Each structure stands twice: as structure tokens, then as C-alpha cells.
Short mmCIF file of C-alpha atoms and ligand atoms in Angstrom, two decimals:
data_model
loop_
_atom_site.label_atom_id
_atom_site.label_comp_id
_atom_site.label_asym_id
_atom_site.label_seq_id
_atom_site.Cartn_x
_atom_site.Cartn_y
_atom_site.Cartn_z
CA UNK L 8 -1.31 -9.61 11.50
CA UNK L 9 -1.66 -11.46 8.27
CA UNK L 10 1.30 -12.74 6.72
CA UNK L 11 0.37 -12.37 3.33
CA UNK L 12 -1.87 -9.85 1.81
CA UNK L 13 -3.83 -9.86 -1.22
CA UNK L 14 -6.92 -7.66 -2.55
CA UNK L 15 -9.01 -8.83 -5.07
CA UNK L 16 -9.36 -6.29 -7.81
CA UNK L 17 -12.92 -5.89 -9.04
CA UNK L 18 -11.84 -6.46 -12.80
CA UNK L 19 -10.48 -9.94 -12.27
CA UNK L 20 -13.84 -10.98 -11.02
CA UNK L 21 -17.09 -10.56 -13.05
CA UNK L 22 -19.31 -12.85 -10.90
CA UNK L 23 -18.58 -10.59 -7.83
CA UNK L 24 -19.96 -6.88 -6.97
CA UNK L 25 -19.06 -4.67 -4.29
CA UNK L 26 -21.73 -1.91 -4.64
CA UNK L 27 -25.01 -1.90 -5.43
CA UNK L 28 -24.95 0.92 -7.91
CA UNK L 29 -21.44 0.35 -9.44
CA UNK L 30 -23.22 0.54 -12.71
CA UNK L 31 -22.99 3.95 -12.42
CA UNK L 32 -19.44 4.61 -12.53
CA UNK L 33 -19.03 2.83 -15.85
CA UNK L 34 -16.89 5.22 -17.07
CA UNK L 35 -14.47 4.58 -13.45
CA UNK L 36 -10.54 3.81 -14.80
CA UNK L 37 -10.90 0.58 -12.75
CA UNK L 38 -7.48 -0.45 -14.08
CA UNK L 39 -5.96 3.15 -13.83
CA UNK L 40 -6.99 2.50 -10.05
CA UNK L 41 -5.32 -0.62 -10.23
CA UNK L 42 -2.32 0.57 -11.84
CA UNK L 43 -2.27 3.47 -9.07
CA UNK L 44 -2.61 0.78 -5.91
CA UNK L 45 0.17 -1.09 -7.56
CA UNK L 46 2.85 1.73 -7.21
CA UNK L 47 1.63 2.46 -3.80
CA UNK L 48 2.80 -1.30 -2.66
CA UNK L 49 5.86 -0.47 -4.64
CA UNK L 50 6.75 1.97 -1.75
CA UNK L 51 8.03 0.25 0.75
CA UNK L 52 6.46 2.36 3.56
CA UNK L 53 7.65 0.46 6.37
CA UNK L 54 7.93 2.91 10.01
CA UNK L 55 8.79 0.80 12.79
CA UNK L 56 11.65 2.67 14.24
CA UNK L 57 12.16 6.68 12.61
CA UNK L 58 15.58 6.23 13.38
CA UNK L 59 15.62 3.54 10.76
CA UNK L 60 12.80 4.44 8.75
CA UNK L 61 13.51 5.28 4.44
CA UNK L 62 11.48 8.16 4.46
CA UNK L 63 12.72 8.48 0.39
CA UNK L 64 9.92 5.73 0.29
CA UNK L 65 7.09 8.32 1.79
CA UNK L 66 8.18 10.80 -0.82
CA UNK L 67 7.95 8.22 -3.46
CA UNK L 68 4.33 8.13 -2.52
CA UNK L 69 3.57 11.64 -1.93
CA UNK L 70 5.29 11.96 -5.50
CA UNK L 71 2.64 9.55 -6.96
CA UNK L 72 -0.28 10.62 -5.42
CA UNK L 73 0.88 14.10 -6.60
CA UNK L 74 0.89 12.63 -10.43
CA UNK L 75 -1.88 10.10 -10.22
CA UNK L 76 -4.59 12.76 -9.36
CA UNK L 77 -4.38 15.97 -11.44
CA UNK L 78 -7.72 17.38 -10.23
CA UNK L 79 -7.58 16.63 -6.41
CA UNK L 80 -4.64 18.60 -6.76
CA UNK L 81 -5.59 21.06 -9.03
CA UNK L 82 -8.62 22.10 -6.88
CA UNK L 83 -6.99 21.23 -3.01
CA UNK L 84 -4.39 22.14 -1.23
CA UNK L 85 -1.44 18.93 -0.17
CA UNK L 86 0.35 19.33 2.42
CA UNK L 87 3.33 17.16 4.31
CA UNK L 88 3.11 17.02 7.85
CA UNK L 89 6.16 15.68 9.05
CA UNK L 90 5.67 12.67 6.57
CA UNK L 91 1.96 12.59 6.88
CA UNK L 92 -0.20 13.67 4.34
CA UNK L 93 -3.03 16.44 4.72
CA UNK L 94 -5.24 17.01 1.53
CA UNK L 95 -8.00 19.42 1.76
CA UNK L 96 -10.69 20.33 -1.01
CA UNK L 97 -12.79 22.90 -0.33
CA UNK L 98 -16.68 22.83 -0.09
CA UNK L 99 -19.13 25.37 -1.57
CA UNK L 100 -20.93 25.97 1.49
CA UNK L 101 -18.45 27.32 4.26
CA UNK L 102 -21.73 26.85 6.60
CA UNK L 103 -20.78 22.90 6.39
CA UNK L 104 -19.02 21.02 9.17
CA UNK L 105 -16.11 19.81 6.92
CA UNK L 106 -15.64 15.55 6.49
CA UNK L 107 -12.15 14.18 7.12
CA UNK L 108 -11.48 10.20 5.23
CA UNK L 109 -8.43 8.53 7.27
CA UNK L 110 -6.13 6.14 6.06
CA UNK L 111 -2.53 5.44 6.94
CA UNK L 112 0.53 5.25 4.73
CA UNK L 113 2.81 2.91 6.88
CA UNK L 114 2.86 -0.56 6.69
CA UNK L 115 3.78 -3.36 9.01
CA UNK L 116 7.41 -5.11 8.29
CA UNK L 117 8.01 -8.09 6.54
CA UNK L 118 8.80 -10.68 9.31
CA UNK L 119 12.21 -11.54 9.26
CA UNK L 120 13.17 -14.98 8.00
CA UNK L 121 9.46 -15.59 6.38
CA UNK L 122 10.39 -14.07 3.19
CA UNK L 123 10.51 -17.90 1.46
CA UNK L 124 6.72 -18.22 3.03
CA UNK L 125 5.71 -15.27 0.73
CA UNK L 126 3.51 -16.71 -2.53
CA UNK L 127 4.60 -13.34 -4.20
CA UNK L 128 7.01 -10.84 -2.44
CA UNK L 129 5.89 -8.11 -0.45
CA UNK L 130 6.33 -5.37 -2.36
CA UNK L 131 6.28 -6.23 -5.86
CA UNK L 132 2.21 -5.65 -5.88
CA UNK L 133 1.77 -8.73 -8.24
CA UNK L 134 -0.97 -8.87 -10.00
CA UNK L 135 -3.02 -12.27 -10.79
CA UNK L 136 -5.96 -13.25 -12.47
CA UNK L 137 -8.04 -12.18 -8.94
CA UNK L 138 -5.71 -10.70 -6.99
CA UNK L 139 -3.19 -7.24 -6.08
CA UNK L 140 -0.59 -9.21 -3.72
CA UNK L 141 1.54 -7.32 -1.53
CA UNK L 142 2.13 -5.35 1.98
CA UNK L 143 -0.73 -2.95 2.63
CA UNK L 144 -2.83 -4.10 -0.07
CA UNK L 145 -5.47 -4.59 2.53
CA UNK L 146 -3.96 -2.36 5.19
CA UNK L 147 -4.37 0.11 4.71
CA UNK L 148 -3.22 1.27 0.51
CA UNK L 149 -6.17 0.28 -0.77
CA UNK L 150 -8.29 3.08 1.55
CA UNK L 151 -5.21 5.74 0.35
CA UNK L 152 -5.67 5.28 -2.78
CA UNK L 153 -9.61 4.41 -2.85
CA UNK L 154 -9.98 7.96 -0.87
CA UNK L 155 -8.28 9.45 -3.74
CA UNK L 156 -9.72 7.67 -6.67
CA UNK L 157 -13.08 8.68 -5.45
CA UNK L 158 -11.97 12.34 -5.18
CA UNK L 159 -10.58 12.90 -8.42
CA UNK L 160 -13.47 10.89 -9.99
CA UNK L 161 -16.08 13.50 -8.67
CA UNK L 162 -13.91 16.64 -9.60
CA UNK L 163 -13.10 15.08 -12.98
CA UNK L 164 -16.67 14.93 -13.79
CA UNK L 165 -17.01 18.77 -13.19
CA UNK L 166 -18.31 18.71 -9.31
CA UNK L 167 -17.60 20.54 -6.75
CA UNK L 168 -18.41 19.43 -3.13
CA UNK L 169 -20.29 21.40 -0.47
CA UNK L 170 -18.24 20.16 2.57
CA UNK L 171 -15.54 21.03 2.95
CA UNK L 172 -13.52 17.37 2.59
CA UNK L 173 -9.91 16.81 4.26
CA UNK L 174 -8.05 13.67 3.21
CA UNK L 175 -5.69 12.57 6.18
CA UNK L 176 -2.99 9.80 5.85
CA UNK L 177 -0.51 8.92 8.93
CA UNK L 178 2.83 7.63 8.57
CA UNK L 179 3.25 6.17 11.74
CA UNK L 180 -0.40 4.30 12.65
CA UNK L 181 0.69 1.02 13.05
CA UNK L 182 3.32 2.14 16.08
CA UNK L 183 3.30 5.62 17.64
CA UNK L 184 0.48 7.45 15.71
CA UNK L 185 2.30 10.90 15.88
CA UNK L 186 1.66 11.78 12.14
CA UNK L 187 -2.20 11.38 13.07
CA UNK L 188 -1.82 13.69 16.47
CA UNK L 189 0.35 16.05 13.93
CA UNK L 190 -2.73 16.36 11.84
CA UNK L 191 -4.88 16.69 14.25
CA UNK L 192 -3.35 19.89 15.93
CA UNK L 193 -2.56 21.65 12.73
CA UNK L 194 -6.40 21.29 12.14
CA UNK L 195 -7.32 22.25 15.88
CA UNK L 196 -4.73 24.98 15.13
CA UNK L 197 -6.83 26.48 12.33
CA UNK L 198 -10.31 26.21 14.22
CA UNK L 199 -11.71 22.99 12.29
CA UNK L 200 -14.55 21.30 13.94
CA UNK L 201 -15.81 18.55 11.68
CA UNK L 202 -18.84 17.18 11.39
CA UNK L 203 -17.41 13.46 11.02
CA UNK L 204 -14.95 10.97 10.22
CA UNK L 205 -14.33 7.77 8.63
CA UNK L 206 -11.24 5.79 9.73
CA UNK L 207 -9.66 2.34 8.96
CA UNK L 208 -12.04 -0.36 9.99
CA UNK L 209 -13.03 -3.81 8.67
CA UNK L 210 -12.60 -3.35 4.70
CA UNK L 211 -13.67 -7.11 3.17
CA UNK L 212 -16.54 -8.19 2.15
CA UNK L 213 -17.17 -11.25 4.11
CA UNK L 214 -18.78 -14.16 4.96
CA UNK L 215 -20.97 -13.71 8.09
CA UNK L 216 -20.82 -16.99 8.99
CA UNK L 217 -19.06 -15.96 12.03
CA UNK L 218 -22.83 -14.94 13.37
CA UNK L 219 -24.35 -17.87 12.57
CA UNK L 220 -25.33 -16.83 8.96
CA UNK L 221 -23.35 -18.41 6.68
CA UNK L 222 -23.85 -17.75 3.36
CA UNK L 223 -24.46 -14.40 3.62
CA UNK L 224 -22.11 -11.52 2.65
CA UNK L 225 -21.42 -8.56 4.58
CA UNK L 226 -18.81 -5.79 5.46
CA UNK L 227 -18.90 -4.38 9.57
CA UNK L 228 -18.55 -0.59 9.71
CA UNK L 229 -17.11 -0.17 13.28
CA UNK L 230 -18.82 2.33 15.04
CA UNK L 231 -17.16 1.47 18.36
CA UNK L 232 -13.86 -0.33 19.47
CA UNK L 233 -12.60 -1.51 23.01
CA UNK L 234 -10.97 0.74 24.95
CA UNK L 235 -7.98 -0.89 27.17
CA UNK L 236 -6.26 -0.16 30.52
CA UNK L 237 -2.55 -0.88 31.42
CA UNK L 238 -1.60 -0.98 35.31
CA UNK L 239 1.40 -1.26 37.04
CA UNK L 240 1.50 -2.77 39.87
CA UNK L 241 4.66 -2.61 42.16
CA UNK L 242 5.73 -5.04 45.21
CA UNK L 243 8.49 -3.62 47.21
CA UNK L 244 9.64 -6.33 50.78
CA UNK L 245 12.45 -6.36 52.98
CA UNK L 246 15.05 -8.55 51.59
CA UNK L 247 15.83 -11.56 53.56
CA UNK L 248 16.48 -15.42 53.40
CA UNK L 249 14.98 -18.73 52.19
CA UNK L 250 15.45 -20.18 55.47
CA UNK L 251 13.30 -17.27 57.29
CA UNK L 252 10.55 -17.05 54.94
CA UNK L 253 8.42 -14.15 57.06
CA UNK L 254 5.50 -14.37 55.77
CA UNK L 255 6.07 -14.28 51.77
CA UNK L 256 8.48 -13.06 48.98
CA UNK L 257 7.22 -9.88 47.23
CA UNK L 258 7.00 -12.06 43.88
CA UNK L 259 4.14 -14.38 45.83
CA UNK L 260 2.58 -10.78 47.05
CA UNK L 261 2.44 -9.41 43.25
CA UNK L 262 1.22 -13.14 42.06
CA UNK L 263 -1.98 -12.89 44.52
CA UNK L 264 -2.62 -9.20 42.99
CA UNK L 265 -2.30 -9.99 39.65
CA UNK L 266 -4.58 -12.83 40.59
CA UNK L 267 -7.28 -11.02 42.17
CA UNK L 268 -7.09 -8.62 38.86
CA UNK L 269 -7.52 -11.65 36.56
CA UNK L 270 -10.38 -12.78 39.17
CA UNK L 271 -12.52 -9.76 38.43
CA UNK L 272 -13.73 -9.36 34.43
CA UNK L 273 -15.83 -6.66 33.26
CA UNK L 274 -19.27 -8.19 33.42
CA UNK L 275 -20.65 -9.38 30.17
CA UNK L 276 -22.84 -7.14 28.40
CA UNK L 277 -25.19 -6.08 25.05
CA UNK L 278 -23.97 -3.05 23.95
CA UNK L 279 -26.27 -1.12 21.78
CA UNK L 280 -24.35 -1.25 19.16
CA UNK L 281 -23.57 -4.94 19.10
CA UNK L 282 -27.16 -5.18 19.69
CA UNK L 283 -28.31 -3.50 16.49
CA UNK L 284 -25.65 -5.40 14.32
CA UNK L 285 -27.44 -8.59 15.79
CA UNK L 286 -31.11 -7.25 15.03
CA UNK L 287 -30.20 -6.61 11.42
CA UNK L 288 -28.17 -9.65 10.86
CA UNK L 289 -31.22 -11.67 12.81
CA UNK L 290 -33.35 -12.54 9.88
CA UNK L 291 -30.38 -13.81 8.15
CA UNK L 292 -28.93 -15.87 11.13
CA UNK L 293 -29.54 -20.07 10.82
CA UNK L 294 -27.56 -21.44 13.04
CA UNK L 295 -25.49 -21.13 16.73
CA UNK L 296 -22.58 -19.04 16.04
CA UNK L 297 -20.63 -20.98 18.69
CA UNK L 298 -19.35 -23.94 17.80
CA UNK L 299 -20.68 -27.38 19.69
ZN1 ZN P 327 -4.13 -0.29 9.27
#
């Protein structure tokens, strides 16, 4: 986890464009957006431990969002799920699988005893010539409150969707994910199926010198992730003495499992997926991505 944060706000750099077509959202509030990510760092939406947590800092949030975006209020319903957020703005066409944008509300603590290390603090969302500094800047406010900017931006320019869209924002992603599983059976509850969703992934634009083409910009939109497995494993011996060693301790049984575990990786492997990202990125690659 980064210790510092920082996003780069599209106004403090002229030379640099995200979109191909942001010319046609010239009329965008770029620094009402601004203004609106700022107060979201403000709320210091830190969840490690619900026992602990402020949730007066959620509500300060909920309260904003509520006052930032008259017409994505106006037109859908908000709801608090135990602290998590569920927006939804109906579609014209009921036939429609409905669309669900994720982003999280939470962000990780401030290490202890690093404050001093902090350029700007934390949660005072300074803003530079280039740059919003503060927690969640990058993950995950700026996909809260880009999720809503785009919203109110179409329904304050008179349209109305046909899919049906749900907004979803967890308090709790970065430990125990329960606001997400919240949403997710109140939805399941009320017979949604949707036809997709977008989630937290990769959200720079960045150099993709990393495959061998430096040089060139790009931004990954993860369409897989790594799955993991945790065993247990359990030794249980007779108990005995140092001077009668009978034929191993069960610390020296559970080393030589653990070691036959490590002794046995997944074999290597092209997914599809990684293989595609390759072909495209291919007639931009110039040199060995690994290092000599
Ligand atoms: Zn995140």
C-alpha cells in the first residue's frame, strides 16, 4: 500500500488528456468535481476495526454526496446499508439487465508513527498546482465520486438512461467486505440479475514500460484476478525427549510438508487473457520486459 497518495486533477495539467473525446464535456464542472473529491478525503473513512470505527465520518459522506448531486438524487433512490451506500437510477427499458459501478468508501489507516513522512497530511486533500493529495485519493474516492459526477452530468443534461444503473459503495472493502455482501443480498433479495459490473481495478494512466514498451501510455482494465488458497496443515506426535529422538519432532514432520507444498507451483501458463493484453500491446513492445 502506498504511503502517500496523490491524483492529478485534469485542470492542473493542460499538456495531459485522459479521454479521447473529453472535448465533449466542455461544459463538465471539472473544478466542482474537484471541489467534491476534496470533501470526500476530508472524511476520514478509516474501518479497520467496527468496534473502533467513527462511523459520524461515513455520514459526513453520505451527507455530501446527498448535497453534491441534486439530480442523481432527485431521479434515484439512496439508500444506507449498514454504512454502505446503494444508489439506484432507474432505466427506461425494464427489459434491460440493470449495470452496477463499484467503489468503496473506506480507506486504509494512516500508519502509525509515519505521519512526519507525509508531504501533505492525509486528510487535508491539498491541492497543488498538479495534484489532490490525500488518503483515498487514488483508492478508491476518486471512483466514488467519478461514478457520481458522471451520473449527475447525464441527468443534468436532461437524459434518462435505459438500464437500469445501481451505484454500490462498501464501507468495509479493504478488511471484511461485509457492506459489499450486504449489498449484494438486498439486491439478490429483490430478484436483480445484472447484466454487468465494473469494480475497483487499476485506475492510472501509466507507463507500459513494465511490458517492454516504454513510452507508451496505457490504463489495464482487469478482467481477471488470482484466486488464492489457504491450508492448514496440522502435526500432532507423542511427546517425548531430546535424548530419544524416535524418529522426528512433529515441527521437522510439518517442515518436510510445508516443503513438499512449496516444492510443487502451479505450472506456468498463458492465460487468454494475459495473452490478448500481450497481442495488443505487441506492436508497441521494443524491448525485453525483464531486466538483464
Ligand atoms: Zn480500493
Amino acid at each position: 500500500m502506498a504511503k502517500e497518495e496523490s491524483i492529478s486533477t485534469a485542470a492542473g495539467c493542460a499538456c495531459f488528456r485522459y479521454l479521447d473525446n473529453e472535448e465533449a464535456y466542455h461544459d463538465l464542472d471539472a473544478g466542482g468535481a474537484v471541489e467534491h473529491l476534496r470533501a470526500a478525503i476530508r472524511c476520514e473513512t478509516v474501518n479497520t476495526d467496527p468496534e473502533k470505527t467513527d462511523f459520524s465520518q461515513f455520514d459526513k459522506l453520505h451527507e455530501l454526496m446527498r448535497s453534491s448531486y441534486p439530480h442523481v438524487m432527485e431521479t434515484g433512490t439512496f439508500e444506507i446499508i449498514q454504512h454502505s451506500v446503494l444508489i439506484t437510477i432507474p432505466g427506461s427499458d425494464p427489459a434491460l439487465k440493470p449495470l452496477l459501478l463499484m467503489a468503496h468508501q473506506d480507506v486504509v489507516p494512516v500508519v502509525a508513527g509515519t505521519e512526519d513522512s507525509w508531504e501533505h497530511p492525509p486528510f487535508e486533500a491539498t491541492l497543488d498546482e498538479t495534484f489532490i493529495w490525500g488518503r483515498g485519493s487514488m483508492d478508491i474516492k476518486l471512483m466514488v465520486i467519478g461514478e457520481l459526477e458522471a451520473a449527475e452530468y447525464v441527468l443534468a443534461h436532461g437524459k434518462q438512461l435505459q438500464r437500469t444503473l445501481y451505484l454500490a459503495f462498501g464501507e468495509d472493502e479493504e478488511t471484511f467486505g461485509t457492506g459489499a455482501k450486504a449489498i449484494v443480498k438486498t439486491l439478490a433479495d429483490r430478484g436483480v440479475r445484472l447484466e454487468f459490473l465494473l469494480d475497483e481495478s487499476v485506475t492510472v494512466v501509466r507507463d507500459m514500460g513494465l511490458y517492454g514498451a516504454p513510452g507508451t501510455l496505457g490504463i489495464e482494465v482487469e478482467l481477471a484476478e488470482k484466486g488464492d488458497t489457504a491450508v492448514k496443515v496440522t502435526v500432532r506426535s507423542e511427546g517425548g525427549h531430546a535424548s530419544n529422538p524416535f524418529g522426528g519432532t512433529s515441527l521437522g514432520i510439518l517442515s518436510q510438508a510445508i516443503s513438499s507444498i512449496v516444492a510443487q507451483p502451479f505450472p506456468i501458463e498463458l492465460s487468454p487473457v494475459t495473452e490478448q493484453l500481450l497481442r495488443t500491446l505487441a506492436p508497441y513492445i521494443t524491448e525485453s520486459p525483464w531486466k538483464e
